[in-house]
Amino acid sequence: MAKFLVSGGAGFIGGNYLHIMVDKYPNDFFVCIDALTYAGNMETLGPILNKPNFKFIHENICNREAIYKIFKEENFDYVINFAAESHVDRSIENPEIFLKTNILGTQVLMDACRKYGIKRYHQVSTDEVYGDLPLDRPDLFFHEDTPLHTSSPYSASKASADLLVLAYHRTYNLPVTISRCSNNYGPYHFPEKLIPLMIQKALKNEPLPVYGNGSNVRDWLYVEDHCTAIDLIVRNGRNGEIYNIGGHNEKTNLEVVKTILKTLGKPESLISYVKDRPGHDLRYAMDPTKIESELGWKPKHNFDTGIQATIKWNLEHQDWIQNVESGEYMNWLERNYKPKEKKDA
Ligand code: NAD
Ligand code: DAU
């Protein structure tokens, strides 16, 4: 049996990771630590909350004292850090919390790993650390040794954390891996991000706000494929290594929005071109050769199957989305969940 700390597990990707892994590995134990910021949603964890190999702890990764106490009590084998402020537009509005959580929070977790010992610390990072590629060079891709070249406070904070992870590996011999993934989409995606936002706007017949002229390109990966890649890296990846994750599903934002409108039977006249994002990255495109050849990872979904599954999920989970839109999700913990210790007492 191995014990995993999953920080940020009440968010989009961490939540999907936990759904899959708690079922897949009944002999392993998963502890989720999450601060439940606006992006954390306990309702996402509802289906696994009472599983015998899962426990939730409401805590902030920046709280050194509390994190050390948890590490001392739990004796983790593996730490997977999903916890982050993740929305680029919010980082442009207010960078400070991004630096605190994404850099200093990472440091606290790694200090705890050093103090109490672990088998592997895994940092969930992003393709945004490489900056962007030009639109007129489809032959170019991000490789693991592409220089860091960030554009937004979000990506700068993620790149800083990556450098700190590599420094802890070299200086303190901390066993680490880093994964850098392209844009995710799928179930439980917070409706401030492009795909779930556009689905909701289309369903309500509201204008779909496309930044600039909609020609920016993102490399879309269905979230389940990201989770299986992380699982392979944590269990079989080489210590000290970085792995790029992506499925070669590059689409312009306009292509994504038009696919959503067509699937929902809505007119393209709903598209509304709005002011561009400052510093807007033009194109992301990952070369995943390393993880494919070393670890045998292959994505199960392409964009065509993934976007249909995502639209279907959104249509079938309007209650989850409406709870987010109304703010009701913030009260879910009190209404539905008693921590295991109290329940058993
Ligand atoms: P998200 O915003 O949906 O979830 C983040 C989670 O972290 C939330 O549950 C939030 O409550 C929690 N959190 C935030 N600050 C915290 C703190 N100080 N202490 C404890 N918990 C805290 O993000 P996501 O989209 O699931 O992204 C997860 C990770 O994956 C992030 O590190 C992000 O940079 C990275 N990533 C995201 C994508 C993507 O397309 N969404 C792609 C590549 C990498
Ligand atoms: O590439 C990985 C990154 O993907 C992750 O590291 C980030 O955490 C994640 O949020 C995502 O960043 P993006 O900025 O690419 O995602 P977002 O959904 O915010 O935007 C996708 C594209 O759509 C981007 O070019 C901006 C554009 N956009 C976004 C919104 C919210 C619009 O045109 N209109 C919108 O309303």
mmCIF file of C-alpha atoms and ligand atoms in Angstrom, residues 86-89 126-128 154 181-183 192-194 197-198 209-211 216 218 220 253 277 280-281 284, ligand 2:
data_model
loop_
_atom_site.group_PDB
_atom_site.id
_atom_site.type_symbol
_atom_site.label_atom_id
_atom_site.label_comp_id
_atom_site.label_asym_id
_atom_site.label_seq_id
_atom_site.Cartn_x
_atom_site.Cartn_y
_atom_site.Cartn_z
ATOM 1 C CA SER A 86 -4.812 28.525 -12.451
ATOM 2 C CA HIS A 87 -6.658 31.226 -14.394
ATOM 3 C CA VAL A 88 -4.519 33.512 -16.583
ATOM 4 C CA ASP A 89 -7.059 36.369 -16.650
ATOM 5 C CA THR A 126 1.950 23.562 -17.714
ATOM 6 C CA ASP A 127 2.980 24.157 -21.328
ATOM 7 C CA GLU A 128 2.575 27.885 -20.629
ATOM 8 C CA TYR A 154 0.374 32.889 -13.935
ATOM 9 C CA CYS A 181 0.642 19.549 -19.935
ATOM 10 C CA SER A 182 -1.307 21.369 -22.608
ATOM 11 C CA ASN A 183 -4.869 22.752 -22.165
ATOM 12 C CA GLU A 192 -14.571 30.586 -16.245
ATOM 13 C CA LYS A 193 -12.338 28.711 -18.725
ATOM 14 C CA LEU A 194 -12.968 28.801 -22.479
ATOM 15 C CA LEU A 197 -17.841 29.032 -20.375
ATOM 16 C CA MET A 198 -18.742 28.871 -24.056
ATOM 17 C CA PRO A 209 -16.842 36.448 -25.851
ATOM 18 C CA VAL A 210 -13.925 35.544 -28.140
ATOM 19 C CA TYR A 211 -10.714 37.453 -27.346
ATOM 20 C CA ASN A 216 -4.972 31.841 -31.010
ATOM 21 C CA ARG A 218 -4.390 25.765 -27.975
ATOM 22 C CA TRP A 220 -6.462 20.414 -26.187
ATOM 23 C CA ASN A 253 -10.280 29.296 -30.366
ATOM 24 C CA ARG A 277 -6.163 39.401 -23.355
ATOM 25 C CA HIS A 280 -2.117 36.802 -25.118
ATOM 26 C CA ASP A 281 -0.038 33.741 -26.093
ATOM 27 C CA TYR A 284 0.825 26.258 -27.708
HETATM 28 O O1 DAU B 2 -2.070 25.481 -21.495
HETATM 29 C C1 DAU B 2 -2.348 25.093 -20.192
HETATM 30 C C2 DAU B 2 -3.121 26.188 -19.506
HETATM 31 O O2 DAU B 2 -4.438 26.193 -20.065
HETATM 32 C C3 DAU B 2 -3.191 25.981 -18.000
HETATM 33 O O3 DAU B 2 -1.890 26.078 -17.472
HETATM 34 C C4 DAU B 2 -4.112 27.026 -17.370
HETATM 35 O O4 DAU B 2 -4.254 26.756 -15.980
HETATM 36 C C5 DAU B 2 -5.472 26.950 -18.036
HETATM 37 O O5 DAU B 2 -6.347 27.926 -17.507
HETATM 38 C C6 DAU B 2 -5.339 27.126 -19.538
HETATM 39 O O6 DAU B 2 -4.913 28.469 -19.866
HETATM 40 P P1 DAU B 2 -5.531 29.280 -21.113
HETATM 41 O O7 DAU B 2 -5.322 30.715 -20.879
HETATM 42 O O8 DAU B 2 -5.057 28.702 -22.394
HETATM 43 O O9 DAU B 2 -7.087 28.846 -20.934
HETATM 44 P P2 DAU B 2 -8.436 29.695 -21.031
HETATM 45 O O10 DAU B 2 -9.546 28.701 -21.007
HETATM 46 O O11 DAU B 2 -8.474 30.812 -20.074
HETATM 47 O O12 DAU B 2 -8.352 30.302 -22.496
HETATM 48 C C7 DAU B 2 -8.203 29.470 -23.638
HETATM 49 C C8 DAU B 2 -8.115 30.372 -24.861
HETATM 50 O O13 DAU B 2 -9.392 30.982 -25.058
HETATM 51 C C9 DAU B 2 -7.123 31.519 -24.711
HETATM 52 O O14 DAU B 2 -6.526 31.769 -25.976
HETATM 53 C C10 DAU B 2 -7.990 32.706 -24.309
HETATM 54 C C11 DAU B 2 -9.306 32.416 -25.016
HETATM 55 N N1 DAU B 2 -10.521 32.894 -24.325
HETATM 56 C C12 DAU B 2 -10.713 32.552 -23.014
HETATM 57 C C13 DAU B 2 -11.843 32.972 -22.347
HETATM 58 C C14 DAU B 2 -12.050 32.617 -20.893
HETATM 59 C C15 DAU B 2 -11.470 33.619 -25.032
HETATM 60 O O15 DAU B 2 -11.311 33.908 -26.216
HETATM 61 N N2 DAU B 2 -12.586 34.039 -24.369
HETATM 62 C C16 DAU B 2 -12.818 33.752 -23.052
HETATM 63 O O16 DAU B 2 -13.856 34.171 -22.483
#
